[in-house]
Structures are given as C-alpha cells and as structure tokens.
mmCIF file of C-alpha atoms in Angstrom:
data_model
loop_
_atom_site.group_PDB
_atom_site.id
_atom_site.type_symbol
_atom_site.label_atom_id
_atom_site.label_comp_id
_atom_site.label_asym_id
_atom_site.label_seq_id
_atom_site.Cartn_x
_atom_site.Cartn_y
_atom_site.Cartn_z
ATOM 1 C CA MET A 1 -9.483 1.218 -26.603
ATOM 2 C CA THR A 2 -12.375 -1.468 -27.889
ATOM 3 C CA GLY A 3 -9.288 -4.091 -27.781
ATOM 4 C CA LEU A 4 -7.944 -2.613 -24.384
ATOM 5 C CA GLY A 5 -11.886 -3.141 -22.629
ATOM 6 C CA ALA A 6 -12.421 -6.959 -23.746
ATOM 7 C CA LEU A 7 -8.376 -7.094 -22.166
ATOM 8 C CA ILE A 8 -9.957 -5.617 -19.719
ATOM 9 C CA ARG A 9 -13.161 -7.372 -18.878
ATOM 10 C CA ARG A 10 -10.968 -10.824 -19.919
ATOM 11 C CA ASP A 11 -8.704 -10.449 -17.056
ATOM 12 C CA MET A 12 -10.891 -9.347 -14.777
ATOM 13 C CA LYS A 13 -13.542 -12.545 -15.161
ATOM 14 C CA LEU A 14 -10.732 -14.909 -15.350
ATOM 15 C CA TYR A 15 -9.315 -13.381 -11.865
ATOM 16 C CA PHE A 16 -13.169 -13.224 -10.555
ATOM 17 C CA LYS A 17 -13.628 -16.707 -11.351
ATOM 18 C CA ASP A 18 -11.229 -18.403 -9.958
ATOM 19 C CA LYS A 19 -13.289 -17.921 -6.336
ATOM 20 C CA GLY A 20 -9.487 -19.106 -4.051
ATOM 21 C CA MET A 21 -7.368 -16.365 -5.292
ATOM 22 C CA PHE A 22 -9.956 -14.067 -4.618
ATOM 23 C CA PHE A 23 -11.211 -14.893 -1.221
ATOM 24 C CA SER A 24 -7.969 -15.364 -0.196
ATOM 25 C CA SER A 25 -7.080 -11.397 -1.936
ATOM 26 C CA LEU A 26 -10.213 -10.520 0.020
ATOM 27 C CA ILE A 27 -9.660 -12.186 3.451
ATOM 28 C CA THR A 28 -6.128 -11.063 4.164
ATOM 29 C CA PRO A 29 -6.589 -7.648 5.255
ATOM 30 C CA ILE A 30 -9.197 -8.319 6.907
ATOM 31 C CA LEU A 31 -7.399 -11.091 8.926
ATOM 32 C CA LEU A 32 -4.359 -8.849 9.278
ATOM 33 C CA LEU A 33 -6.841 -5.820 11.087
ATOM 34 C CA VAL A 34 -7.708 -9.463 13.407
ATOM 35 C CA LEU A 35 -3.890 -10.363 14.062
ATOM 36 C CA TYR A 36 -3.189 -6.383 14.091
ATOM 37 C CA THR A 37 -6.033 -5.875 17.225
ATOM 38 C CA THR A 38 -5.131 -8.813 19.066
ATOM 39 C CA PHE A 39 -1.246 -8.791 19.236
ATOM 40 C CA LEU A 40 -0.161 -5.341 18.139
ATOM 41 C CA LYS A 41 -2.266 -3.317 19.797
ATOM 42 C CA LYS A 42 -1.271 -3.195 22.936
ATOM 43 C CA VAL A 43 2.228 -3.175 21.741
ATOM 44 C CA PHE A 44 1.699 -0.024 20.726
ATOM 45 C CA ASP A 45 -0.573 0.866 23.346
ATOM 46 C CA ASP A 46 1.770 0.547 26.138
ATOM 47 C CA SER A 47 4.149 2.789 23.563
ATOM 48 C CA PHE A 48 1.811 5.320 23.734
ATOM 49 C CA ARG A 49 1.409 5.398 27.671
ATOM 50 C CA SER A 50 4.744 5.424 28.292
ATOM 51 C CA ALA A 51 5.592 8.621 26.430
ATOM 52 C CA LEU A 52 2.745 10.207 27.779
ATOM 53 C CA GLU A 53 3.784 9.661 31.046
ATOM 54 C CA ALA A 54 7.211 10.298 30.419
ATOM 55 C CA ALA A 55 6.011 13.332 29.408
ATOM 56 C CA GLY A 56 4.021 13.794 32.608
ATOM 57 C CA ALA A 57 0.163 14.237 30.798
ATOM 58 C CA THR A 58 -2.816 11.916 31.018
ATOM 59 C CA VAL A 59 -5.239 10.942 27.940
ATOM 60 C CA ALA A 60 -8.684 9.971 27.592
ATOM 61 C CA ASP A 61 -8.551 6.005 26.688
ATOM 62 C CA SER A 62 -10.702 7.081 23.250
ATOM 63 C CA VAL A 63 -8.505 9.639 22.184
ATOM 64 C CA LEU A 64 -5.314 7.346 23.197
ATOM 65 C CA ASN A 65 -7.546 4.842 21.462
ATOM 66 C CA GLY A 66 -8.118 6.473 17.871
ATOM 67 C CA VAL A 67 -4.340 7.515 17.951
ATOM 68 C CA VAL A 68 -3.517 3.737 18.310
ATOM 69 C CA GLY A 69 -6.303 2.341 16.363
ATOM 70 C CA GLY A 70 -5.699 4.671 13.444
ATOM 71 C CA GLN A 71 -1.383 3.729 13.605
ATOM 72 C CA LEU A 72 -3.072 0.011 13.475
ATOM 73 C CA ILE A 73 -4.998 0.347 10.024
ATOM 74 C CA SER A 74 -2.514 2.681 8.321
ATOM 75 C CA SER A 75 0.032 -0.533 8.842
ATOM 76 C CA LEU A 76 -2.841 -2.472 7.288
ATOM 77 C CA LEU A 77 -3.627 -0.126 4.613
ATOM 78 C CA ALA A 78 -0.187 0.446 3.953
ATOM 79 C CA VAL A 79 0.796 -3.212 3.326
ATOM 80 C CA SER A 80 -2.191 -4.463 1.681
ATOM 81 C CA CYS A 81 -2.712 -1.873 -0.793
ATOM 82 C CA VAL A 82 1.008 -3.449 -1.775
ATOM 83 C CA THR A 83 0.876 -6.962 -1.304
ATOM 84 C CA VAL A 84 -2.410 -7.834 -2.360
ATOM 85 C CA ALA A 85 -1.618 -6.336 -5.651
ATOM 86 C CA PHE A 86 0.776 -9.330 -5.870
ATOM 87 C CA CYS A 87 -1.749 -11.814 -5.671
ATOM 88 C CA SER A 88 -3.944 -9.956 -8.001
ATOM 89 C CA ASN A 89 -1.952 -9.758 -10.436
ATOM 90 C CA LEU A 90 -0.546 -13.938 -10.679
ATOM 91 C CA LEU A 91 -2.579 -13.744 -13.835
ATOM 92 C CA MET A 92 -0.097 -12.278 -15.830
ATOM 93 C CA ILE A 93 2.487 -15.437 -14.732
ATOM 94 C CA LYS A 94 -0.802 -18.301 -15.281
ATOM 95 C CA ASP A 95 -1.344 -16.570 -19.180
ATOM 96 C CA LYS A 96 2.616 -17.425 -19.068
ATOM 97 C CA THR A 97 2.156 -21.366 -17.753
ATOM 98 C CA SER A 98 -1.275 -22.239 -19.578
ATOM 99 C CA GLY A 99 0.284 -20.977 -23.356
ATOM 100 C CA ALA A 100 -2.682 -18.471 -23.117
ATOM 101 C CA ARG A 101 0.125 -15.424 -23.454
ATOM 102 C CA HIS A 102 1.847 -16.620 -26.775
ATOM 103 C CA ASP A 103 -2.044 -16.801 -27.862
ATOM 104 C CA LEU A 104 -2.267 -13.130 -27.035
ATOM 105 C CA THR A 105 1.058 -11.965 -28.651
ATOM 106 C CA ILE A 106 0.300 -13.721 -31.978
ATOM 107 C CA SER A 107 -3.091 -11.590 -32.102
ATOM 108 C CA PRO A 108 -3.648 -7.938 -33.548
ATOM 109 C CA VAL A 109 -2.863 -6.651 -30.182
ATOM 110 C CA ARG A 110 0.029 -4.677 -29.313
ATOM 111 C CA PRO A 111 2.303 -5.473 -26.586
ATOM 112 C CA SER A 112 1.495 -2.466 -24.793
ATOM 113 C CA THR A 113 -1.772 -2.144 -25.179
ATOM 114 C CA MET A 114 -1.562 -6.217 -23.469
ATOM 115 C CA ALA A 115 0.803 -4.492 -21.131
ATOM 116 C CA MET A 116 -2.024 -2.082 -20.144
ATOM 117 C CA GLY A 117 -4.400 -4.357 -19.958
ATOM 118 C CA TYR A 118 -3.041 -6.753 -17.604
ATOM 119 C CA TYR A 119 -2.513 -3.773 -15.485
ATOM 120 C CA LEU A 120 -6.038 -2.000 -15.059
ATOM 121 C CA ALA A 121 -7.040 -5.111 -14.771
ATOM 122 C CA SER A 122 -5.252 -5.954 -11.910
ATOM 123 C CA LEU A 123 -5.609 -2.451 -10.670
ATOM 124 C CA LEU A 124 -9.017 -2.766 -10.687
ATOM 125 C CA SER A 125 -9.521 -6.243 -8.840
ATOM 126 C CA THR A 126 -7.261 -4.989 -6.323
ATOM 127 C CA LEU A 127 -8.844 -1.595 -5.928
ATOM 128 C CA ILE A 128 -12.407 -3.744 -4.990
ATOM 129 C CA ILE A 129 -10.147 -5.355 -1.992
ATOM 130 C CA THR A 130 -8.413 -2.129 -0.801
ATOM 131 C CA PHE A 131 -11.621 -0.402 -0.452
ATOM 132 C CA THR A 132 -13.275 -2.914 1.152
ATOM 133 C CA ALA A 133 -10.428 -2.935 3.816
ATOM 134 C CA ALA A 134 -10.411 0.403 4.062
ATOM 135 C CA ALA A 135 -14.277 0.288 4.818
ATOM 136 C CA VAL A 136 -13.598 -2.265 7.699
ATOM 137 C CA CYS A 137 -10.621 0.032 9.205
ATOM 138 C CA LEU A 138 -13.129 3.086 9.053
ATOM 139 C CA GLY A 139 -15.551 0.829 10.691
ATOM 140 C CA TYR A 140 -13.536 -0.233 13.684
ATOM 141 C CA LEU A 141 -12.253 2.875 14.037
ATOM 142 C CA ALA A 142 -15.329 4.204 14.616
ATOM 143 C CA CYS A 143 -15.642 1.291 17.443
ATOM 144 C CA VAL A 144 -12.744 2.158 19.360
ATOM 145 C CA GLY A 145 -12.330 6.070 18.768
ATOM 146 C CA TRP A 146 -13.179 8.520 15.567
ATOM 147 C CA TYR A 147 -11.869 11.611 15.257
ATOM 148 C CA LEU A 148 -11.761 11.267 11.506
ATOM 149 C CA THR A 149 -13.234 14.523 9.571
ATOM 150 C CA ALA A 150 -14.485 13.901 5.959
ATOM 151 C CA GLY A 151 -10.910 16.121 4.787
ATOM 152 C CA ASP A 152 -9.223 12.842 6.593
ATOM 153 C CA VAL A 153 -11.180 9.800 5.526
ATOM 154 C CA LEU A 154 -11.410 11.467 1.568
ATOM 155 C CA GLY A 155 -7.700 11.464 1.814
ATOM 156 C CA LEU A 156 -7.619 8.197 3.733
ATOM 157 C CA LEU A 157 -9.253 7.528 0.420
ATOM 158 C CA LEU A 158 -6.800 8.693 -1.970
ATOM 159 C CA ASP A 159 -3.653 7.595 -0.440
ATOM 160 C CA VAL A 160 -5.573 3.832 -1.052
ATOM 161 C CA PHE A 161 -6.276 4.878 -4.225
ATOM 162 C CA LEU A 162 -3.233 5.998 -4.971
ATOM 163 C CA LEU A 163 -0.682 3.146 -3.582
ATOM 164 C CA THR A 164 -2.870 0.297 -4.896
ATOM 165 C CA MET A 165 -1.944 2.303 -8.256
ATOM 166 C CA PHE A 166 1.859 2.326 -6.601
ATOM 167 C CA GLY A 167 1.419 -1.135 -5.885
ATOM 168 C CA THR A 168 0.069 -2.892 -9.089
ATOM 169 C CA ALA A 169 2.525 -0.943 -10.583
ATOM 170 C CA LEU A 170 6.073 -2.655 -8.809
ATOM 171 C CA SER A 171 3.952 -5.652 -9.027
ATOM 172 C CA SER A 172 3.761 -5.311 -12.629
ATOM 173 C CA CYS A 173 7.166 -4.727 -13.351
ATOM 174 C CA ILE A 174 8.579 -7.585 -10.980
ATOM 175 C CA ASN A 175 5.853 -10.406 -12.578
ATOM 176 C CA PHE A 176 7.335 -9.833 -16.112
ATOM 177 C CA TRP A 177 9.937 -11.553 -15.883
ATOM 178 C CA LEU A 178 8.411 -14.753 -13.978
ATOM 179 C CA THR A 179 7.589 -17.745 -15.444
ATOM 180 C CA THR A 180 6.627 -20.208 -13.000
ATOM 181 C CA ASP A 181 3.678 -20.630 -10.359
ATOM 182 C CA GLY A 182 6.791 -21.488 -8.225
ATOM 183 C CA GLN A 183 8.674 -18.398 -8.716
ATOM 184 C CA ALA A 184 5.390 -16.581 -7.950
ATOM 185 C CA SER A 185 4.986 -17.742 -4.843
ATOM 186 C CA ALA A 186 8.504 -16.992 -3.794
ATOM 187 C CA VAL A 187 7.941 -13.501 -4.453
ATOM 188 C CA GLY A 188 5.420 -13.277 -2.651
ATOM 189 C CA THR A 189 5.982 -14.456 0.133
ATOM 190 C CA ILE A 190 9.267 -12.389 0.632
ATOM 191 C CA VAL A 191 7.283 -9.237 -1.068
ATOM 192 C CA SER A 192 4.420 -10.267 2.425
ATOM 193 C CA ALA A 193 7.471 -10.617 4.548
ATOM 194 C CA GLY A 194 9.941 -7.676 4.034
ATOM 195 C CA TYR A 195 7.440 -4.682 2.661
ATOM 196 C CA GLY A 196 6.003 -4.244 6.126
ATOM 197 C CA PHE A 197 9.507 -3.135 7.703
ATOM 198 C CA ILE A 198 10.936 -1.136 4.043
ATOM 199 C CA CYS A 199 8.230 0.906 4.495
ATOM 200 C CA GLY A 200 7.690 1.672 8.274
ATOM 201 C CA ALA A 201 4.363 -0.348 9.196
ATOM 202 C CA TYR A 202 5.377 -2.739 11.258
ATOM 203 C CA MET A 203 7.264 -0.589 12.745
ATOM 204 C CA PRO A 204 8.003 3.131 12.553
ATOM 205 C CA ILE A 205 10.998 4.220 10.104
ATOM 206 C CA SER A 206 12.155 6.707 13.430
ATOM 207 C CA ASN A 207 13.042 3.409 15.304
ATOM 208 C CA PHE A 208 15.959 2.646 12.490
ATOM 209 C CA GLY A 209 19.168 3.676 12.713
ATOM 210 C CA THR A 210 20.356 6.743 11.088
ATOM 211 C CA GLY A 211 22.076 5.047 8.169
ATOM 212 C CA LEU A 212 18.600 2.714 7.246
ATOM 213 C CA GLN A 213 16.264 5.832 7.781
ATOM 214 C CA ARG A 214 18.525 7.322 5.210
ATOM 215 C CA VAL A 215 18.338 4.464 2.624
ATOM 216 C CA LEU A 216 14.890 3.999 2.826
ATOM 217 C CA SER A 217 13.325 7.732 2.322
ATOM 218 C CA PHE A 218 14.586 6.762 -0.780
ATOM 219 C CA LEU A 219 11.367 4.543 -0.926
ATOM 220 C CA PRO A 220 8.327 5.620 -2.222
ATOM 221 C CA GLY A 221 5.980 3.574 -0.398
ATOM 222 C CA THR A 222 7.353 5.257 3.052
ATOM 223 C CA TYR A 223 5.636 8.129 2.197
ATOM 224 C CA GLY A 224 2.711 6.416 1.192
ATOM 225 C CA THR A 225 2.408 4.621 4.537
ATOM 226 C CA SER A 226 3.249 8.643 5.894
ATOM 227 C CA LEU A 227 0.231 9.699 4.181
ATOM 228 C CA LEU A 228 -1.928 7.472 5.617
ATOM 229 C CA ARG A 229 -1.092 7.836 8.792
ATOM 230 C CA ASN A 230 -1.413 11.721 8.709
ATOM 231 C CA HIS A 231 -5.023 11.064 7.780
ATOM 232 C CA ALA A 232 -5.362 8.067 9.801
ATOM 233 C CA MET A 233 -3.959 9.668 13.305
ATOM 234 C CA GLY A 234 -4.300 13.850 12.755
ATOM 235 C CA GLY A 235 -7.676 14.154 14.141
ATOM 236 C CA ALA A 236 -6.709 12.443 16.960
ATOM 237 C CA PHE A 237 -3.958 14.502 17.566
ATOM 238 C CA ALA A 238 -6.168 17.636 16.805
ATOM 239 C CA GLU A 239 -7.694 16.649 19.778
ATOM 240 C CA MET A 240 -4.968 15.958 21.798
ATOM 241 C CA GLU A 241 -3.724 19.667 20.858
ATOM 242 C CA LYS A 242 -7.408 20.969 22.110
ATOM 243 C CA LEU A 243 -7.208 18.810 25.435
ATOM 244 C CA GLY A 244 -3.892 21.493 26.234
ATOM 245 C CA PHE A 245 -1.067 18.756 24.855
ATOM 246 C CA PRO A 246 1.796 21.382 24.178
ATOM 247 C CA GLY A 247 2.600 21.015 20.731
ATOM 248 C CA GLU A 248 6.253 19.921 21.589
ATOM 249 C CA VAL A 249 4.680 16.641 23.510
ATOM 250 C CA VAL A 250 2.204 16.216 19.864
ATOM 251 C CA LYS A 251 5.357 16.925 17.090
ATOM 252 C CA ALA A 252 7.449 13.785 19.047
ATOM 253 C CA ILE A 253 4.786 11.816 18.947
ATOM 254 C CA ARG A 254 4.172 12.614 14.857
ATOM 255 C CA ASP A 255 7.935 12.758 14.728
ATOM 256 C CA SER A 256 7.497 8.816 16.857
ATOM 257 C CA VAL A 257 5.347 7.289 14.056
ATOM 258 C CA ASP A 258 6.459 8.433 10.612
ATOM 259 C CA CYS A 259 3.810 11.326 10.725
ATOM 260 C CA ASN A 260 6.595 13.400 9.926
ATOM 261 C CA LEU A 261 9.394 12.044 7.672
ATOM 262 C CA TYR A 262 12.536 13.233 7.695
ATOM 263 C CA PHE A 263 14.591 13.147 4.099
ATOM 264 C CA PHE A 264 18.891 14.038 5.423
ATOM 265 C CA ASP A 265 17.134 16.106 8.164
ATOM 266 C CA HIS A 266 14.257 17.440 5.586
ATOM 267 C CA GLN A 267 10.753 17.400 6.648
ATOM 268 C CA VAL A 268 8.869 16.447 3.545
ATOM 269 C CA SER A 269 5.629 18.248 2.925
ATOM 270 C CA GLY A 270 2.233 15.933 2.821
ATOM 271 C CA THR A 271 2.374 17.655 -0.926
ATOM 272 C CA GLN A 272 5.871 16.561 -1.574
ATOM 273 C CA MET A 273 4.909 12.795 -0.388
ATOM 274 C CA TYR A 274 2.111 13.086 -3.497
ATOM 275 C CA LEU A 275 4.535 14.084 -5.656
ATOM 276 C CA ILE A 276 7.422 11.402 -5.159
ATOM 277 C CA LEU A 277 4.327 8.439 -4.902
ATOM 278 C CA VAL A 278 2.916 9.553 -8.066
ATOM 279 C CA GLY A 279 5.492 10.390 -9.826
ATOM 280 C CA SER A 280 7.277 6.535 -8.710
ATOM 281 C CA ILE A 281 3.337 5.289 -10.278
ATOM 282 C CA LEU A 282 4.230 6.688 -13.639
ATOM 283 C CA LEU A 283 7.862 5.781 -13.080
ATOM 284 C CA LEU A 284 6.761 2.683 -12.903
ATOM 285 C CA VAL A 285 4.304 2.147 -15.444
ATOM 286 C CA GLY A 286 6.085 3.603 -17.861
ATOM 287 C CA LEU A 287 8.945 1.554 -17.268
ATOM 288 C CA TYR A 288 6.623 -1.914 -17.355
ATOM 289 C CA VAL A 289 5.245 -0.684 -20.831
ATOM 290 C CA VAL A 290 8.892 -0.242 -22.444
ATOM 291 C CA ILE A 291 9.023 -3.419 -20.819
ATOM 292 C CA ASN A 292 6.801 -5.206 -22.885
ATOM 293 C CA ARG A 293 6.947 -3.608 -25.971
ATOM 294 C CA ILE A 294 10.673 -3.918 -26.182
ATOM 295 C CA ALA A 295 9.649 -7.779 -25.093
ATOM 296 C CA GLY A 296 7.115 -7.932 -28.282
ATOM 297 C CA ARG A 297 10.402 -6.460 -30.405
ATOM 298 C CA ARG A 298 12.193 -9.344 -30.053
ATOM 299 C CA GLY A 299 9.305 -11.919 -30.374
ATOM 300 C CA ALA A 300 8.218 -10.691 -33.643
ATOM 301 C CA ARG A 301 11.792 -11.263 -34.596
#
C-alpha cells in the first residue's frame, strides 16, 4: 500500500503541475454548459412545448425550465465524466514518451500496483473536475428552475461518481495501448466527438431507429446517462403530476428523453441500471489490471 500511495501522490502532483492540462480539463465542462444553454436550450424548450401542445396541455415556464435544465445538465455531466477522464489519464502516455515508464517498470513495483496507481490518481483528478462541474450545473438549475429533492442531489452525485469511475476505467484500457501524444490526441478527439451520441447525451436514444436503439442498449454509458436524467429531471416531472398532468403524458415525455430505457422492449429499472454500471466498472478495471500484468511479465522476459 505504501508503494501504491507513493505512485498516486506522484501521478497527481504531475497532473496538477501541468497547469495547461488541468485548467483545460476544468474549463471544458463549464464551456460546454455555456454552449448547451446558448444553442441547445431553445431546441429542447421548443421540443417540450410542441409535445405538450400536441397533448393539449400547458405548463408554467418555471417547470418547463426545470425539465429543460435537467436535460441540459444531465447531458453535460454524462459527457464530461468520460471525456475529462481521457484528458486526466494522459499521464500514462506522457510517462511512455518521456521514458519515466521504463524507470518505473525496473523498480520493485508490481505491474498491478503501477496500474492501480495510474487508475486511482486519474480517478481522483477527474473527480475534482466532475464534482466541480456538478456544483456549477446545480447552481445553474437553481437559477432556472429548482425541483430537486435532497435525494435527487445525492443520487446525481452518486451517478457522477460512478460514471467518472467508468470513464477512468475505459480510458485506462484504451490509453494503455497508446505510445505517442499524437495517438492520444486522435483518440481524445474521437471520444469527444462520438461519445455524446452513443450514450444518448446529445440526442435521446428514443429518436434513433429500433435497430440502433437495441445496439446502444448494450453500452453501459447509456444507462449512466439515463440515471443522470432521472435524478436531474425527476423532481420537475413530479411537479407536473402534482399540477394534474395525466400519467400517460408524463410517461411519454420520460420515454422521449430516455428517463425510461428499454432493453428489447423490457423496461430497465434504476437498480438494474446501477448493477450494469457497477459491473462494467469492475470488468474494465479487472481487464486493465490483467493487461498490465501480462505486459509486465512479457517485459520481464
């Protein structure tokens, strides 16, 4: 444990020492919030209004802002928890390019310990960013329309924590194979551009074709996004029901924004979503440790 603690402290110091990397990771979620509220808020607003009008219902602006704001911040956090993890996990690649990785491998440190050192250091660094982003998002929601309960806030923070663990594990498994800064930049660009679509953050999965919906239902990030949606928007939906909205209308809206997810026509419960997400984290972390052990044995030969 002493060796693991030393590796974690070393990796975190190097991460925070690179001010450009740290501040770019920190500002990315805030910049996304500005872009989302500037360009996507009106799109989501118009979409909800048209859906309510089609159902012959009207809703107060504060409730509508609570629903739209919840969708915006859940989208932002779902993307940030994974994309920021790829940025904070670049130290693994920098150690390869600088030769520091070679020095560490010839030291009396087991490959599995080194692997967990990288993972935990990246996780802690990413959590600082994602929890800061969550605080900013909650502040934004308080300004536009707050309907969250204490349980909703705690659930949202738990979702952020688990998704950050998932994003860090995923980036660790992928970044392990990268050896140059160019490769890291290319992978980061691909993840930043594509992950938001396949996890349902940019566009609800319910808008896709049936075949694509079934394919995406196998991806763990999809369920992480849905959990964030439920905790960020659940209070506003409860308020709509208190105002007399028919249950089928609220259910239809929840379906349209992926609060309700279906696996081959079977609705996935919140407990099942958590089990899928936690299971994926354990699988990816285990795979990452095994990869490092195998690579360490080959290097020792």
